[in-house]
Amino acid sequence: MASNGSAARQAFAPVLAALATLSSHEARSQKSQAHEYLGTFQKSPEAWTTTHSILLDTDASLEAKLFAATTLKGKITYDIDQLPRESLLALRDSLLSLLTSYRSGPRPIRTQLCVCLADLAIHMLEWKDVLQLVGSTLGSDPENGDCILEFLKVLPEEVTEGRKITLTEEELSTRTKELLEDNSSQVLRILTSYSQSSGMLKSSTLIFRKTTDETNISICCIEPSPYRVHNGLATALSSDSSFDAAVECFCVIFRETREVNEYLDVIQTLYPRIIALRPRIAHAAESEDLDTYKGVTRLFAEAGEAWVVLIARMPQQFRELVEGVLECAARDRDREAVSLTFNFWGEMRTYLTLEKYIEARMQFADIFAQLVDIMIKHLEFPTPDGEDESDLFEGDREQEEKFREFRHQMGDVLKDCCEVIGVTECLGKSFHAIQAWISKYGSQATNTKIPHWQEMEAPLFSMRAMGRMVDKEESIILPQLMPLLVQVPNHEKVHFASIMALGRYTEWTSKHPDFLEPQFDFIIASFRSNSKEVVRAAALSLRYFCQDCKMLLRDHSLQLQNFYESVLDGLPSASQEEVTEGVASVVGVQPIDKTYDMLKLYCEPLMKRLMSKANNAKDEKGKLAVADAIVREFSEGAESVDAGTSNAIYQFFEQQALSMLRVLNEVPPDDLPDVIEDFFRLLIDALLYYPYKLISSSLFSPIFSASLTALTLQQHEPLTATLHFLRDLLGYGGSNPPSSNITENPPEVQEAVRKLILSEGETLVQRVLTGMMFSFPKDCFPDASGVLLAVVELLPEQASGWVARTVQMLPAGTIKQGEIDRLMSSINQ
């Protein structure tokens, strides 16, 4: 396909010159021209031969050859349609020749050529002996091992993650089986032999993992013996360069041996290898070798997960494995690896709580008791280096959020412990930790400084985490613990933890009314805190107190109303809702003869607030939020809402919609993404509650035009709201609208929607299709596809023409003719 003579060198001289310009100190305009030239060259049919010529030229620079290899990869990926089908065989042979020439490197070029060959193998369905031909071409010389291993690594990646595979789903499924599954045993045998070579440990173990991930072959079934693999992987664990890959492979083996009865001999061989790694836990922890620590932790934890049923059957024989997992959890000072053990403890709980494994449960009780102490210690917030505690995570918000999530995961482990050794013992450990802090530091606490508050907050959090496991009749620990919770020192995080813990135990409090008053007073007093977090926690806990202790509180409803009226305006909206739900629970259990007066007492101030907010909202976003809330709460068909009120609410909606349409007519949509999102969320609700009024309204067409404008945005949230509205709207063009409240869609409503789409549908199709190709975020694709599908179902003949005309308007090369044909075929089916 290429010549290496002077004529060929002359042909690619402009390419080399453009590359030289890009790396030179030439003017920006010249670099821009060079860049444009190279872009055009890469798309041209001539690039097929020119790239080969550059790669075969011994005098070409490394930069030029890498550019040629990268361009060739792009041609195979995106422009394979430029070549006649019969020429693919010659392309394959030339690629094999090139790969042989570059088998020893440079590695970047070799990698690109491996990708070229793998991509061609995917598309060249008639090439059946891919692995055999590549292997025979490169030969069995050990020096070629890296090249063969790289191809074996690249092939499954391209099959499963290829960006531009033009095969049908059926063709791709068949080709995947041919290239991966049918060759998997042979691949694993090759890798087994390479894993015996120290120089190829890392590569071979990486590909072991990839091959077993992408195929159904089992490492445990490799002939002649899986133990050669185990030996090679065990050797790989001792090498820093191959350690991570070896861990991955061992974990694959563990998962394969979950059927413990079938693989008992393999497990008996693997078990001592894993136990022999236990000294590395302490060594990695002491040397602060995090990667090794995480790897060893994963080995112990995943072995335990896979063999958990054997652990339950034979607790003495497998105890050392469980102790190893516990040690991994205990020594993890930085809490970077302990989460790897969480699934194991959950699996252990599942089996140990079965009656048939009661003996194992007793034998592992001490392990789980230690695990509770370990988890409570890990729950502690970090201790800052200096006196400043205003930012415990030094500005790292991602790390802070990760820690919060991590704490809730540890809470699940504590629940597992409760099931295995009982709630009383676990709760007792929280109680004793709180007592220990009071005894050690309580006398040192002041209003401004709380020493080692982390050691107080962590057991409070653990108590909250175990709340749902505690029986309402518990009478040993909680009667001693509850009085301590309302006397915690004045520290924001300790105060927060105490409030949240109290809120978790409100069902228990409802059965122990003697404890209600001090707890409820503590919650009410917390609304006066300067901390927003504490106030939010108080609102949530108050809701639970009112719901679970409503019968105990119903005689205090007047006092509760005074409190409600005094705090409501100062709360964030979520807390307002929680407090409202709480007091509503108490109002709901009033005697019948007092219900009306009580509702009037609570609701009159609320209605005044609501109307005031609606009339005084200063910005469009605020107005839309209020309008949406009113539409939802007082819509047509809502409980206790008469027709007059409902009509008034719809008129109020139209006023807000008209105001918003005027704003959109004056301000570019890019300046109003948040407002547009709120507008279309309001429209979604209006369409849900008032579909016939809205569709027959004079605002219907302007609203649809506004949706077309909104589709020019690129932000996920407003686009999603707009697309959801359009999908709902298009549903009213057929006999089955997207509302469970409507059994039959009137013909005049269907006709109104169809008439609008006949008029504006082509613009809609253009906006959605071009958005999917150029500007929409990926997360919007399902909804955008849903809109297109709805248009096709509504008006199939017209939609086909709109799509065809839209595609023809696209810049040349944006979409290949084959893809156009497949798109049109799927629409016309």
mmCIF file of N, CA, C and O in Angstrom, residues 645-673:
data_model
loop_
_atom_site.group_PDB
_atom_site.id
_atom_site.type_symbol
_atom_site.label_atom_id
_atom_site.label_comp_id
_atom_site.label_asym_id
_atom_site.label_seq_id
_atom_site.Cartn_x
_atom_site.Cartn_y
_atom_site.Cartn_z
ATOM 1 N N THR A 645 -61.919 28.356 43.549
ATOM 2 C CA THR A 645 -60.516 28.503 43.964
ATOM 3 C C THR A 645 -59.586 27.969 42.890
ATOM 4 O O THR A 645 -58.565 28.590 42.551
ATOM 5 N N SER A 646 -59.950 26.810 42.319
ATOM 6 C CA SER A 646 -59.100 26.203 41.294
ATOM 7 C C SER A 646 -58.967 27.100 40.078
ATOM 8 O O SER A 646 -57.876 27.281 39.529
ATOM 9 N N ASN A 647 -60.085 27.701 39.644
ATOM 10 C CA ASN A 647 -60.025 28.613 38.495
ATOM 11 C C ASN A 647 -59.175 29.843 38.797
ATOM 12 O O ASN A 647 -58.423 30.331 37.950
ATOM 13 N N ALA A 648 -59.301 30.334 40.026
ATOM 14 C CA ALA A 648 -58.486 31.492 40.421
ATOM 15 C C ALA A 648 -57.004 31.152 40.392
ATOM 16 O O ALA A 648 -56.165 31.964 39.984
ATOM 17 N N ILE A 649 -56.686 29.927 40.821
ATOM 18 C CA ILE A 649 -55.283 29.488 40.808
ATOM 19 C C ILE A 649 -54.767 29.408 39.385
ATOM 20 O O ILE A 649 -53.631 29.819 39.087
ATOM 21 N N TYR A 650 -55.620 28.908 38.444
ATOM 22 C CA TYR A 650 -55.163 28.825 37.056
ATOM 23 C C TYR A 650 -54.933 30.227 36.478
ATOM 24 O O TYR A 650 -53.960 30.453 35.748
ATOM 25 N N GLN A 651 -55.821 31.161 36.796
ATOM 26 C CA GLN A 651 -55.629 32.527 36.330
ATOM 27 C C GLN A 651 -54.332 33.120 36.888
ATOM 28 O O GLN A 651 -53.596 33.822 36.194
ATOM 29 N N PHE A 652 -54.050 32.786 38.138
ATOM 30 C CA PHE A 652 -52.797 33.242 38.753
ATOM 31 C C PHE A 652 -51.603 32.649 37.991
ATOM 32 O O PHE A 652 -50.621 33.342 37.702
ATOM 33 N N PHE A 653 -51.693 31.371 37.618
ATOM 34 C CA PHE A 653 -50.626 30.729 36.837
ATOM 35 C C PHE A 653 -50.428 31.446 35.502
ATOM 36 O O PHE A 653 -49.310 31.729 35.082
ATOM 37 N N GLU A 654 -51.530 31.745 34.806
ATOM 38 C CA GLU A 654 -51.411 32.396 33.500
ATOM 39 C C GLU A 654 -50.729 33.754 33.614
ATOM 40 O O GLU A 654 -49.940 34.140 32.754
ATOM 41 N N GLN A 655 -51.026 34.465 34.688
ATOM 42 C CA GLN A 655 -50.375 35.765 34.897
ATOM 43 C C GLN A 655 -48.860 35.597 35.026
ATOM 44 O O GLN A 655 -48.078 36.350 34.437
ATOM 45 N N GLN A 656 -48.454 34.586 35.809
ATOM 46 C CA GLN A 656 -47.016 34.350 35.990
ATOM 47 C C GLN A 656 -46.371 33.882 34.684
ATOM 48 O O GLN A 656 -45.257 34.286 34.343
ATOM 49 N N ALA A 657 -47.078 33.027 33.927
ATOM 50 C CA ALA A 657 -46.530 32.536 32.658
ATOM 51 C C ALA A 657 -46.379 33.676 31.661
ATOM 52 O O ALA A 657 -45.371 33.776 30.948
ATOM 53 N N LEU A 658 -47.391 34.545 31.599
ATOM 54 C CA LEU A 658 -47.313 35.682 30.675
ATOM 55 C C LEU A 658 -46.160 36.595 31.044
ATOM 56 O O LEU A 658 -45.407 37.078 30.177
ATOM 57 N N SER A 659 -45.974 36.828 32.334
ATOM 58 C CA SER A 659 -44.859 37.662 32.790
ATOM 59 C C SER A 659 -43.531 37.042 32.382
ATOM 60 O O SER A 659 -42.616 37.740 31.917
ATOM 61 N N MET A 660 -43.419 35.725 32.516
ATOM 62 C CA MET A 660 -42.174 35.035 32.172
ATOM 63 C C MET A 660 -41.919 35.077 30.670
ATOM 64 O O MET A 660 -40.773 35.256 30.220
ATOM 65 N N LEU A 661 -42.955 34.932 29.866
ATOM 66 C CA LEU A 661 -42.787 34.982 28.411
ATOM 67 C C LEU A 661 -42.287 36.360 27.976
ATOM 68 O O LEU A 661 -41.478 36.469 27.050
ATOM 69 N N ARG A 662 -42.743 37.392 28.646
ATOM 70 C CA ARG A 662 -42.252 38.739 28.323
ATOM 71 C C ARG A 662 -40.764 38.856 28.647
ATOM 72 O O ARG A 662 -39.998 39.458 27.892
ATOM 73 N N VAL A 663 -40.377 38.274 29.786
ATOM 74 C CA VAL A 663 -38.959 38.310 30.168
ATOM 75 C C VAL A 663 -38.118 37.573 29.137
ATOM 76 O O VAL A 663 -37.059 38.057 28.693
ATOM 77 N N LEU A 664 -38.568 36.393 28.712
ATOM 78 C CA LEU A 664 -37.815 35.609 27.733
ATOM 79 C C LEU A 664 -37.719 36.313 26.394
ATOM 80 O O LEU A 664 -36.780 36.074 25.621
ATOM 81 N N ASN A 665 -38.686 37.169 26.106
ATOM 82 C CA ASN A 665 -38.672 37.911 24.856
ATOM 83 C C ASN A 665 -37.658 39.045 24.865
ATOM 84 O O ASN A 665 -37.239 39.540 23.822
ATOM 85 N N GLU A 666 -37.230 39.437 26.074
ATOM 86 C CA GLU A 666 -36.333 40.578 26.218
ATOM 87 C C GLU A 666 -34.910 40.202 26.597
ATOM 88 O O GLU A 666 -33.969 40.943 26.322
ATOM 89 N N VAL A 667 -34.741 39.012 27.239
ATOM 90 C CA VAL A 667 -33.431 38.623 27.772
ATOM 91 C C VAL A 667 -32.974 37.331 27.096
ATOM 92 O O VAL A 667 -33.761 36.393 26.958
ATOM 93 N N PRO A 668 -31.707 37.258 26.657
ATOM 94 C CA PRO A 668 -31.204 36.022 26.049
ATOM 95 C C PRO A 668 -31.322 34.845 27.016
ATOM 96 O O PRO A 668 -31.099 35.012 28.223
ATOM 97 N N PRO A 669 -31.668 33.643 26.521
ATOM 98 C CA PRO A 669 -31.848 32.496 27.420
ATOM 99 C C PRO A 669 -30.586 32.128 28.187
ATOM 100 O O PRO A 669 -30.671 31.612 29.299
ATOM 101 N N ASP A 670 -29.410 32.415 27.602
ATOM 102 C CA ASP A 670 -28.159 32.090 28.303
ATOM 103 C C ASP A 670 -28.012 32.850 29.615
ATOM 104 O O ASP A 670 -27.260 32.442 30.497
ATOM 105 N N ASP A 671 -28.733 33.975 29.737
ATOM 106 C CA ASP A 671 -28.656 34.772 30.964
ATOM 107 C C ASP A 671 -29.645 34.307 32.026
ATOM 108 O O ASP A 671 -29.624 34.811 33.154
ATOM 109 N N LEU A 672 -30.519 33.333 31.677
ATOM 110 C CA LEU A 672 -31.596 32.944 32.596
ATOM 111 C C LEU A 672 -31.733 31.429 32.771
ATOM 112 O O LEU A 672 -32.855 30.926 32.860
ATOM 113 N N PRO A 673 -30.656 30.676 32.808
ATOM 114 C CA PRO A 673 -30.833 29.210 32.859
ATOM 115 C C PRO A 673 -31.635 28.738 34.068
ATOM 116 O O PRO A 673 -32.502 27.862 33.941
#
